[in-house]
């Protein structure tokens, strides 16, 4: 009975026309109203926006400088129209968003203003490895190595958000339930931070734990500075970056330490046996 279900609009593939949708006050109001109408029709609990990305290139998306203010105006409209619906139903509705925590993302948005209309800000603190085309790196590491300040991390993103005034009590830390693989040129450093040759299948965590970790030539290593595990097959020079029970526990401790709103993950079917989800539940006292 406490489960909340929101309609989520956008995502990597489906963010192509957000910029057009919020180009004018009229189009923004129409877009927001159409989303709220769906919430009302199906008795949902709110609206989530996953715009990838305002003012920046994503997956062949339209983008323009005006997205910076259009992004804020979209959440303002959603909040106002959901509040109108609340007067009819006496039910509280949520407005949430999924974001990147990079400096570039924050430069193209007004998160310090947009947050006022948001209940939760879901930080996509994974896929960091896509930032680097010249090395194999962690995709969901908690910390940035001291000697490599250019490396993204969940902690770096949280600090970026804090600097622009985002309330950390609204921030939900993202956890990747999947692995990402690369064939690398060298077996140095057990494949970490090496030159990549091409991507290979990583797989969901249940698959990795049951079939790959410390099996079939794959050895599990722990990067204590980044608080992240990785796998390396030295014979085939295959590097796989992922989250496991140890790194998830570290993230849950981080969430509690800095009083974040909680954890979110992508995605459920990558952990079919609930290895990671059970770990999260245990750390937060839900089991």
PDB file of C-alpha atoms in Angstrom:
ATOM      1  CA  UNK A   1       0.000   0.000   0.000  1.00  0.00           C
ATOM      2  CA  UNK A   2       2.946   2.382   0.441  1.00  0.00           C
ATOM      3  CA  UNK A   3       4.232   1.789  -3.095  1.00  0.00           C
ATOM      4  CA  UNK A   4       4.379   4.979  -5.165  1.00  0.00           C
ATOM      5  CA  UNK A   5       4.095   4.761  -8.950  1.00  0.00           C
ATOM      6  CA  UNK A   6       5.091   7.719 -11.118  1.00  0.00           C
ATOM      7  CA  UNK A   7       4.982   8.179 -14.857  1.00  0.00           C
ATOM      8  CA  UNK A   8       8.558   8.695 -16.039  1.00  0.00           C
ATOM      9  CA  UNK A   9       9.011  10.724 -19.218  1.00  0.00           C
ATOM     10  CA  UNK A  10      12.249  10.784 -21.168  1.00  0.00           C
ATOM     11  CA  UNK A  11      15.367   8.674 -20.859  1.00  0.00           C
ATOM     12  CA  UNK A  12      18.385   8.351 -23.123  1.00  0.00           C
ATOM     13  CA  UNK A  13      16.415   7.456 -26.261  1.00  0.00           C
ATOM     14  CA  UNK A  14      13.206   9.386 -25.558  1.00  0.00           C
ATOM     15  CA  UNK A  15      14.613  12.835 -24.734  1.00  0.00           C
ATOM     16  CA  UNK A  16      14.883  14.049 -28.314  1.00  0.00           C
ATOM     17  CA  UNK A  17      12.078  16.644 -28.234  1.00  0.00           C
ATOM     18  CA  UNK A  18      12.061  18.001 -24.678  1.00  0.00           C
ATOM     19  CA  UNK A  19      13.657  21.224 -25.905  1.00  0.00           C
ATOM     20  CA  UNK A  20      10.808  21.796 -28.368  1.00  0.00           C
ATOM     21  CA  UNK A  21       8.198  20.903 -25.743  1.00  0.00           C
ATOM     22  CA  UNK A  22       9.334  23.666 -23.368  1.00  0.00           C
ATOM     23  CA  UNK A  23      10.230  26.280 -25.962  1.00  0.00           C
ATOM     24  CA  UNK A  24       7.327  28.590 -25.054  1.00  0.00           C
ATOM     25  CA  UNK A  25       5.149  29.154 -21.992  1.00  0.00           C
ATOM     26  CA  UNK A  26       2.181  27.722 -23.881  1.00  0.00           C
ATOM     27  CA  UNK A  27       3.933  24.552 -25.006  1.00  0.00           C
ATOM     28  CA  UNK A  28       5.359  24.009 -21.512  1.00  0.00           C
ATOM     29  CA  UNK A  29       1.928  24.375 -19.928  1.00  0.00           C
ATOM     30  CA  UNK A  30       0.419  21.973 -22.482  1.00  0.00           C
ATOM     31  CA  UNK A  31       3.160  19.417 -21.927  1.00  0.00           C
ATOM     32  CA  UNK A  32       2.829  19.599 -18.138  1.00  0.00           C
ATOM     33  CA  UNK A  33      -0.949  19.347 -18.298  1.00  0.00           C
ATOM     34  CA  UNK A  34      -0.803  16.274 -20.532  1.00  0.00           C
ATOM     35  CA  UNK A  35       1.480  14.557 -18.004  1.00  0.00           C
ATOM     36  CA  UNK A  36      -0.782  15.499 -15.088  1.00  0.00           C
ATOM     37  CA  UNK A  37      -3.815  14.262 -17.028  1.00  0.00           C
ATOM     38  CA  UNK A  38      -2.170  10.823 -17.219  1.00  0.00           C
ATOM     39  CA  UNK A  39      -1.492  10.912 -13.477  1.00  0.00           C
ATOM     40  CA  UNK A  40      -5.136  11.724 -12.854  1.00  0.00           C
ATOM     41  CA  UNK A  41      -6.531   9.168 -15.294  1.00  0.00           C
ATOM     42  CA  UNK A  42      -4.549   6.248 -13.886  1.00  0.00           C
ATOM     43  CA  UNK A  43      -4.465   7.396 -10.243  1.00  0.00           C
ATOM     44  CA  UNK A  44      -0.660   7.618 -10.217  1.00  0.00           C
ATOM     45  CA  UNK A  45       1.503   9.355  -7.645  1.00  0.00           C
ATOM     46  CA  UNK A  46       3.374  11.923  -9.680  1.00  0.00           C
ATOM     47  CA  UNK A  47       5.664  12.722 -12.590  1.00  0.00           C
ATOM     48  CA  UNK A  48       9.339  11.964 -13.128  1.00  0.00           C
ATOM     49  CA  UNK A  49      11.339  13.768 -15.821  1.00  0.00           C
ATOM     50  CA  UNK A  50      14.497  12.203 -17.245  1.00  0.00           C
ATOM     51  CA  UNK A  51      15.703  14.798 -19.758  1.00  0.00           C
ATOM     52  CA  UNK A  52      19.014  13.739 -21.265  1.00  0.00           C
ATOM     53  CA  UNK A  53      20.113  16.491 -21.618  1.00  0.00           C
ATOM     54  CA  UNK A  54      19.035  20.150 -21.336  1.00  0.00           C
ATOM     55  CA  UNK A  55      21.294  22.352 -23.462  1.00  0.00           C
ATOM     56  CA  UNK A  56      23.599  19.428 -24.237  1.00  0.00           C
ATOM     57  CA  UNK A  57      23.880  16.652 -26.780  1.00  0.00           C
ATOM     58  CA  UNK A  58      22.462  13.267 -25.783  1.00  0.00           C
ATOM     59  CA  UNK A  59      21.034  10.721 -28.218  1.00  0.00           C
ATOM     60  CA  UNK A  60      20.493  12.947 -31.287  1.00  0.00           C
ATOM     61  CA  UNK A  61      18.309  15.237 -29.194  1.00  0.00           C
ATOM     62  CA  UNK A  62      17.272  18.791 -29.989  1.00  0.00           C
ATOM     63  CA  UNK A  63      19.010  21.201 -27.613  1.00  0.00           C
ATOM     64  CA  UNK A  64      19.422  24.959 -27.326  1.00  0.00           C
ATOM     65  CA  UNK A  65      20.716  27.503 -24.759  1.00  0.00           C
ATOM     66  CA  UNK A  66      17.146  28.333 -23.712  1.00  0.00           C
ATOM     67  CA  UNK A  67      16.831  24.817 -22.233  1.00  0.00           C
ATOM     68  CA  UNK A  68      18.474  26.155 -19.080  1.00  0.00           C
ATOM     69  CA  UNK A  69      15.403  28.171 -18.112  1.00  0.00           C
ATOM     70  CA  UNK A  70      12.966  25.864 -19.905  1.00  0.00           C
ATOM     71  CA  UNK A  71      14.067  23.036 -17.620  1.00  0.00           C
ATOM     72  CA  UNK A  72      13.172  25.034 -14.506  1.00  0.00           C
ATOM     73  CA  UNK A  73       9.898  26.251 -15.982  1.00  0.00           C
ATOM     74  CA  UNK A  74       8.847  22.680 -16.749  1.00  0.00           C
ATOM     75  CA  UNK A  75       9.106  21.657 -13.092  1.00  0.00           C
ATOM     76  CA  UNK A  76       7.337  24.848 -11.992  1.00  0.00           C
ATOM     77  CA  UNK A  77       4.431  24.016 -14.292  1.00  0.00           C
ATOM     78  CA  UNK A  78       4.285  20.390 -13.180  1.00  0.00           C
ATOM     79  CA  UNK A  79       4.249  21.383  -9.519  1.00  0.00           C
ATOM     80  CA  UNK A  80       1.529  23.982 -10.003  1.00  0.00           C
ATOM     81  CA  UNK A  81      -0.712  21.662 -12.010  1.00  0.00           C
ATOM     82  CA  UNK A  82      -0.248  18.789  -9.576  1.00  0.00           C
ATOM     83  CA  UNK A  83      -1.139  21.114  -6.716  1.00  0.00           C
ATOM     84  CA  UNK A  84      -4.356  21.943  -8.567  1.00  0.00           C
ATOM     85  CA  UNK A  85      -5.052  18.206  -8.810  1.00  0.00           C
ATOM     86  CA  UNK A  86      -4.310  17.811  -5.088  1.00  0.00           C
ATOM     87  CA  UNK A  87      -7.157  20.217  -4.296  1.00  0.00           C
ATOM     88  CA  UNK A  88      -9.515  17.835  -6.093  1.00  0.00           C
ATOM     89  CA  UNK A  89      -8.202  14.549  -4.697  1.00  0.00           C
ATOM     90  CA  UNK A  90      -6.635  15.469  -1.305  1.00  0.00           C
ATOM     91  CA  UNK A  91      -3.669  13.360  -2.358  1.00  0.00           C
ATOM     92  CA  UNK A  92      -0.019  14.390  -2.302  1.00  0.00           C
ATOM     93  CA  UNK A  93       1.797  14.094  -5.654  1.00  0.00           C
ATOM     94  CA  UNK A  94       5.516  13.863  -6.335  1.00  0.00           C
ATOM     95  CA  UNK A  95       7.688  15.659  -8.866  1.00  0.00           C
ATOM     96  CA  UNK A  96      11.067  14.013  -9.386  1.00  0.00           C
ATOM     97  CA  UNK A  97      13.878  14.020 -11.914  1.00  0.00           C
ATOM     98  CA  UNK A  98      16.868  11.941 -12.946  1.00  0.00           C
ATOM     99  CA  UNK A  99      20.029  13.962 -13.524  1.00  0.00           C
ATOM    100  CA  UNK A 100      23.733  13.783 -14.201  1.00  0.00           C
ATOM    101  CA  UNK A 101      25.936  15.426 -11.613  1.00  0.00           C
ATOM    102  CA  UNK A 102      28.661  16.719 -13.900  1.00  0.00           C
ATOM    103  CA  UNK A 103      29.750  20.344 -13.898  1.00  0.00           C
ATOM    104  CA  UNK A 104      28.582  20.527 -17.527  1.00  0.00           C
ATOM    105  CA  UNK A 105      25.055  19.393 -16.609  1.00  0.00           C
ATOM    106  CA  UNK A 106      24.843  21.969 -13.830  1.00  0.00           C
ATOM    107  CA  UNK A 107      26.062  24.702 -16.171  1.00  0.00           C
ATOM    108  CA  UNK A 108      23.175  23.959 -18.533  1.00  0.00           C
ATOM    109  CA  UNK A 109      20.468  23.847 -15.846  1.00  0.00           C
ATOM    110  CA  UNK A 110      19.363  25.875 -12.842  1.00  0.00           C
ATOM    111  CA  UNK A 111      19.288  23.091 -10.282  1.00  0.00           C
ATOM    112  CA  UNK A 112      19.490  25.628  -7.468  1.00  0.00           C
ATOM    113  CA  UNK A 113      16.098  26.960  -8.668  1.00  0.00           C
ATOM    114  CA  UNK A 114      14.559  23.793 -10.112  1.00  0.00           C
ATOM    115  CA  UNK A 115      15.042  21.916  -6.818  1.00  0.00           C
ATOM    116  CA  UNK A 116      12.386  24.061  -5.175  1.00  0.00           C
ATOM    117  CA  UNK A 117       9.736  22.302  -7.266  1.00  0.00           C
ATOM    118  CA  UNK A 118      11.203  18.807  -6.810  1.00  0.00           C
ATOM    119  CA  UNK A 119      10.649  16.193  -4.122  1.00  0.00           C
ATOM    120  CA  UNK A 120      13.526  13.952  -5.179  1.00  0.00           C
ATOM    121  CA  UNK A 121      16.554  14.356  -7.415  1.00  0.00           C
ATOM    122  CA  UNK A 122      17.733  10.950  -8.649  1.00  0.00           C
ATOM    123  CA  UNK A 123      21.451  11.169  -9.367  1.00  0.00           C
ATOM    124  CA  UNK A 124      22.538   8.848 -12.182  1.00  0.00           C
ATOM    125  CA  UNK A 125      25.904   8.099 -10.606  1.00  0.00           C
ATOM    126  CA  UNK A 126      26.817   5.358 -13.057  1.00  0.00           C
ATOM    127  CA  UNK A 127      28.098   5.076 -16.654  1.00  0.00           C
ATOM    128  CA  UNK A 128      30.999   7.339 -15.688  1.00  0.00           C
ATOM    129  CA  UNK A 129      33.216   5.219 -17.952  1.00  0.00           C
ATOM    130  CA  UNK A 130      31.441   6.599 -21.031  1.00  0.00           C
ATOM    131  CA  UNK A 131      33.247   9.878 -20.331  1.00  0.00           C
ATOM    132  CA  UNK A 132      36.619   8.400 -21.225  1.00  0.00           C
ATOM    133  CA  UNK A 133      37.416   7.026 -24.681  1.00  0.00           C
ATOM    134  CA  UNK A 134      41.087   6.458 -23.932  1.00  0.00           C
ATOM    135  CA  UNK A 135      40.993   4.277 -20.827  1.00  0.00           C
ATOM    136  CA  UNK A 136      39.134   1.567 -18.976  1.00  0.00           C
ATOM    137  CA  UNK A 137      37.684   3.090 -15.823  1.00  0.00           C
ATOM    138  CA  UNK A 138      35.026   2.333 -13.228  1.00  0.00           C
ATOM    139  CA  UNK A 139      31.494   3.115 -14.300  1.00  0.00           C
ATOM    140  CA  UNK A 140      29.939   3.486 -10.822  1.00  0.00           C
ATOM    141  CA  UNK A 141      32.745   4.343  -8.395  1.00  0.00           C
ATOM    142  CA  UNK A 142      32.001   6.106  -5.143  1.00  0.00           C
ATOM    143  CA  UNK A 143      35.169   8.212  -4.925  1.00  0.00           C
ATOM    144  CA  UNK A 144      37.665   9.952  -7.220  1.00  0.00           C
ATOM    145  CA  UNK A 145      41.326   8.857  -6.915  1.00  0.00           C
ATOM    146  CA  UNK A 146      43.420  11.618  -5.378  1.00  0.00           C
ATOM    147  CA  UNK A 147      46.016  11.496  -8.162  1.00  0.00           C
ATOM    148  CA  UNK A 148      43.326  11.515 -10.892  1.00  0.00           C
ATOM    149  CA  UNK A 149      41.045  14.482 -10.088  1.00  0.00           C
ATOM    150  CA  UNK A 150      39.517  14.361 -13.573  1.00  0.00           C
ATOM    151  CA  UNK A 151      37.845  11.009 -12.811  1.00  0.00           C
ATOM    152  CA  UNK A 152      34.096  11.216 -12.177  1.00  0.00           C
ATOM    153  CA  UNK A 153      32.592   9.640  -9.064  1.00  0.00           C
ATOM    154  CA  UNK A 154      29.390   9.665  -7.059  1.00  0.00           C
ATOM    155  CA  UNK A 155      31.103  11.741  -4.387  1.00  0.00           C
ATOM    156  CA  UNK A 156      32.297  14.303  -6.952  1.00  0.00           C
ATOM    157  CA  UNK A 157      28.739  14.647  -8.285  1.00  0.00           C
ATOM    158  CA  UNK A 158      27.336  15.108  -4.782  1.00  0.00           C
ATOM    159  CA  UNK A 159      29.916  17.814  -4.110  1.00  0.00           C
ATOM    160  CA  UNK A 160      28.994  19.526  -7.404  1.00  0.00           C
ATOM    161  CA  UNK A 161      25.337  19.583  -6.394  1.00  0.00           C
ATOM    162  CA  UNK A 162      26.160  20.915  -2.937  1.00  0.00           C
ATOM    163  CA  UNK A 163      28.247  23.738  -4.424  1.00  0.00           C
ATOM    164  CA  UNK A 164      25.297  25.078  -6.408  1.00  0.00           C
ATOM    165  CA  UNK A 165      23.038  24.921  -3.362  1.00  0.00           C
ATOM    166  CA  UNK A 166      21.039  21.758  -3.995  1.00  0.00           C
ATOM    167  CA  UNK A 167      19.613  20.344  -0.773  1.00  0.00           C
ATOM    168  CA  UNK A 168      21.271  16.960  -0.280  1.00  0.00           C
ATOM    169  CA  UNK A 169      18.205  15.791   1.647  1.00  0.00           C
ATOM    170  CA  UNK A 170      16.448  15.604  -1.747  1.00  0.00           C
ATOM    171  CA  UNK A 171      19.225  13.724  -3.547  1.00  0.00           C
ATOM    172  CA  UNK A 172      18.877   9.990  -4.215  1.00  0.00           C
ATOM    173  CA  UNK A 173      22.157   8.217  -5.034  1.00  0.00           C
ATOM    174  CA  UNK A 174      22.115   5.958  -8.086  1.00  0.00           C
ATOM    175  CA  UNK A 175      23.580   2.445  -8.066  1.00  0.00           C
ATOM    176  CA  UNK A 176      24.307   0.392 -11.190  1.00  0.00           C
ATOM    177  CA  UNK A 177      22.985  -3.165 -11.038  1.00  0.00           C
ATOM    178  CA  UNK A 178      24.901  -4.100 -14.215  1.00  0.00           C
ATOM    179  CA  UNK A 179      28.462  -4.468 -15.426  1.00  0.00           C
ATOM    180  CA  UNK A 180      30.204  -2.980 -18.448  1.00  0.00           C
ATOM    181  CA  UNK A 181      33.100  -4.640 -20.215  1.00  0.00           C
ATOM    182  CA  UNK A 182      36.041  -3.720 -22.429  1.00  0.00           C
ATOM    183  CA  UNK A 183      38.898  -5.556 -24.060  1.00  0.00           C
ATOM    184  CA  UNK A 184      42.054  -3.622 -23.227  1.00  0.00           C
ATOM    185  CA  UNK A 185      45.517  -3.467 -24.763  1.00  0.00           C
ATOM    186  CA  UNK A 186      47.511  -4.229 -21.620  1.00  0.00           C
ATOM    187  CA  UNK A 187      47.204  -6.419 -18.550  1.00  0.00           C
ATOM    188  CA  UNK A 188      48.979  -3.769 -16.461  1.00  0.00           C
ATOM    189  CA  UNK A 189      47.190  -2.771 -13.238  1.00  0.00           C
ATOM    190  CA  UNK A 190      44.903  -5.773 -13.807  1.00  0.00           C
ATOM    191  CA  UNK A 191      43.235  -3.973 -16.696  1.00  0.00           C
ATOM    192  CA  UNK A 192      42.213  -0.822 -14.817  1.00  0.00           C
ATOM    193  CA  UNK A 193      42.958   2.518 -16.552  1.00  0.00           C
ATOM    194  CA  UNK A 194      44.309   0.830 -19.679  1.00  0.00           C
ATOM    195  CA  UNK A 195      43.710   1.710 -23.320  1.00  0.00           C
ATOM    196  CA  UNK A 196      40.469   0.081 -24.509  1.00  0.00           C
ATOM    197  CA  UNK A 197      40.205  -1.786 -27.789  1.00  0.00           C
ATOM    198  CA  UNK A 198      36.477  -2.423 -27.967  1.00  0.00           C
ATOM    199  CA  UNK A 199      33.465  -2.908 -25.665  1.00  0.00           C
ATOM    200  CA  UNK A 200      32.268  -6.376 -24.651  1.00  0.00           C
ATOM    201  CA  UNK A 201      29.210  -7.667 -22.815  1.00  0.00           C
ATOM    202  CA  UNK A 202      29.188  -7.001 -19.083  1.00  0.00           C
ATOM    203  CA  UNK A 203      25.837  -8.326 -17.886  1.00  0.00           C
ATOM    204  CA  UNK A 204      23.625  -7.886 -14.863  1.00  0.00           C
ATOM    205  CA  UNK A 205      24.938  -8.514 -11.371  1.00  0.00           C
ATOM    206  CA  UNK A 206      23.121 -11.807 -10.817  1.00  0.00           C
ATOM    207  CA  UNK A 207      24.765 -13.159 -13.975  1.00  0.00           C
ATOM    208  CA  UNK A 208      28.168 -11.810 -12.962  1.00  0.00           C
ATOM    209  CA  UNK A 209      28.032 -13.215  -9.427  1.00  0.00           C
ATOM    210  CA  UNK A 210      26.743 -16.636 -10.459  1.00  0.00           C
ATOM    211  CA  UNK A 211      28.787 -17.142 -13.618  1.00  0.00           C
ATOM    212  CA  UNK A 212      31.830 -14.860 -13.828  1.00  0.00           C
ATOM    213  CA  UNK A 213      33.192 -13.590 -10.506  1.00  0.00           C
ATOM    214  CA  UNK A 214      36.376 -15.568  -9.726  1.00  0.00           C
ATOM    215  CA  UNK A 215      35.420 -18.077 -12.430  1.00  0.00           C
ATOM    216  CA  UNK A 216      36.437 -18.798 -16.035  1.00  0.00           C
ATOM    217  CA  UNK A 217      39.667 -16.832 -15.734  1.00  0.00           C
ATOM    218  CA  UNK A 218      38.023 -13.726 -14.243  1.00  0.00           C
ATOM    219  CA  UNK A 219      39.525 -12.438 -10.985  1.00  0.00           C
ATOM    220  CA  UNK A 220      37.705  -9.981  -8.765  1.00  0.00           C
ATOM    221  CA  UNK A 221      39.766  -6.993  -7.603  1.00  0.00           C
ATOM    222  CA  UNK A 222      38.901  -4.215  -5.149  1.00  0.00           C
ATOM    223  CA  UNK A 223      39.949  -0.600  -5.679  1.00  0.00           C
ATOM    224  CA  UNK A 224      39.977   0.679  -2.094  1.00  0.00           C
ATOM    225  CA  UNK A 225      40.515   4.314  -3.062  1.00  0.00           C
ATOM    226  CA  UNK A 226      37.555   4.370  -5.466  1.00  0.00           C
ATOM    227  CA  UNK A 227      35.529   1.946  -3.301  1.00  0.00           C
ATOM    228  CA  UNK A 228      34.702  -0.094  -6.394  1.00  0.00           C
ATOM    229  CA  UNK A 229      35.224  -3.696  -7.542  1.00  0.00           C
ATOM    230  CA  UNK A 230      36.231  -4.851 -11.006  1.00  0.00           C
ATOM    231  CA  UNK A 231      36.914  -8.089 -12.841  1.00  0.00           C
ATOM    232  CA  UNK A 232      39.836  -8.893 -15.104  1.00  0.00           C
ATOM    233  CA  UNK A 233      40.536 -11.861 -17.331  1.00  0.00           C
ATOM    234  CA  UNK A 234      44.271 -11.600 -17.942  1.00  0.00           C
ATOM    235  CA  UNK A 235      44.359 -14.170 -20.735  1.00  0.00           C
ATOM    236  CA  UNK A 236      41.730 -12.435 -22.840  1.00  0.00           C
ATOM    237  CA  UNK A 237      42.435  -8.951 -21.442  1.00  0.00           C
ATOM    238  CA  UNK A 238      38.765  -8.396 -20.576  1.00  0.00           C
ATOM    239  CA  UNK A 239      37.998  -5.738 -17.968  1.00  0.00           C
ATOM    240  CA  UNK A 240      34.530  -5.534 -16.366  1.00  0.00           C
ATOM    241  CA  UNK A 241      33.407  -2.702 -14.076  1.00  0.00           C
ATOM    242  CA  UNK A 242      30.371  -3.204 -11.832  1.00  0.00           C
ATOM    243  CA  UNK A 243      28.864  -2.802  -8.351  1.00  0.00           C
ATOM    244  CA  UNK A 244      28.750  -5.649  -5.816  1.00  0.00           C
ATOM    245  CA  UNK A 245      27.686  -6.138  -2.207  1.00  0.00           C
ATOM    246  CA  UNK A 246      30.813  -4.451  -0.833  1.00  0.00           C
ATOM    247  CA  UNK A 247      30.537  -1.315  -2.970  1.00  0.00           C
ATOM    248  CA  UNK A 248      26.777  -1.089  -2.403  1.00  0.00           C
ATOM    249  CA  UNK A 249      27.319  -1.216   1.366  1.00  0.00           C
ATOM    250  CA  UNK A 250      29.858   1.608   1.066  1.00  0.00           C
ATOM    251  CA  UNK A 251      27.317   3.680  -0.858  1.00  0.00           C
ATOM    252  CA  UNK A 252      24.598   3.053   1.704  1.00  0.00           C
ATOM    253  CA  UNK A 253      26.955   4.173   4.476  1.00  0.00           C
ATOM    254  CA  UNK A 254      27.726   7.289   2.420  1.00  0.00           C
ATOM    255  CA  UNK A 255      24.004   8.000   2.016  1.00  0.00           C
ATOM    256  CA  UNK A 256      23.483   7.779   5.765  1.00  0.00           C
ATOM    257  CA  UNK A 257      26.601   9.810   6.578  1.00  0.00           C
ATOM    258  CA  UNK A 258      25.616  12.751   4.356  1.00  0.00           C
ATOM    259  CA  UNK A 259      21.873  12.390   5.038  1.00  0.00           C
ATOM    260  CA  UNK A 260      20.865  11.888   1.421  1.00  0.00           C
ATOM    261  CA  UNK A 261      17.281  10.943   0.549  1.00  0.00           C
ATOM    262  CA  UNK A 262      18.119   7.318  -0.260  1.00  0.00           C
ATOM    263  CA  UNK A 263      19.244   5.017  -3.050  1.00  0.00           C
ATOM    264  CA  UNK A 264      17.887   4.209  -6.472  1.00  0.00           C
ATOM    265  CA  UNK A 265      19.135   1.690  -9.017  1.00  0.00           C
ATOM    266  CA  UNK A 266      19.137   0.780 -12.674  1.00  0.00           C
ATOM    267  CA  UNK A 267      17.758  -1.699 -13.122  1.00  0.00           C
ATOM    268  CA  UNK A 268      15.705  -4.324 -11.310  1.00  0.00           C
ATOM    269  CA  UNK A 269      16.038  -7.196 -13.812  1.00  0.00           C
ATOM    270  CA  UNK A 270      19.840  -7.006 -13.712  1.00  0.00           C
ATOM    271  CA  UNK A 271      19.736  -8.430 -10.162  1.00  0.00           C
ATOM    272  CA  UNK A 272      17.103 -11.140 -10.511  1.00  0.00           C
ATOM    273  CA  UNK A 273      18.214 -12.938  -7.352  1.00  0.00           C
ATOM    274  CA  UNK A 274      18.152  -9.679  -5.374  1.00  0.00           C
ATOM    275  CA  UNK A 275      21.748  -9.918  -4.173  1.00  0.00           C
ATOM    276  CA  UNK A 276      22.209  -6.138  -4.230  1.00  0.00           C
ATOM    277  CA  UNK A 277      18.657  -5.158  -3.375  1.00  0.00           C
ATOM    278  CA  UNK A 278      18.745  -7.309  -0.253  1.00  0.00           C
ATOM    279  CA  UNK A 279      22.005  -5.619   0.700  1.00  0.00           C
ATOM    280  CA  UNK A 280      20.430  -2.188   0.360  1.00  0.00           C
ATOM    281  CA  UNK A 281      17.411  -3.265   2.392  1.00  0.00           C
ATOM    282  CA  UNK A 282      19.661  -4.611   5.128  1.00  0.00           C
ATOM    283  CA  UNK A 283      21.766  -1.444   5.357  1.00  0.00           C
ATOM    284  CA  UNK A 284      18.656   0.723   5.625  1.00  0.00           C
ATOM    285  CA  UNK A 285      16.969  -1.584   8.106  1.00  0.00           C
ATOM    286  CA  UNK A 286      14.095  -2.665   5.867  1.00  0.00           C
ATOM    287  CA  UNK A 287      14.583  -6.431   6.185  1.00  0.00           C
TER     288      UNK A 287
END
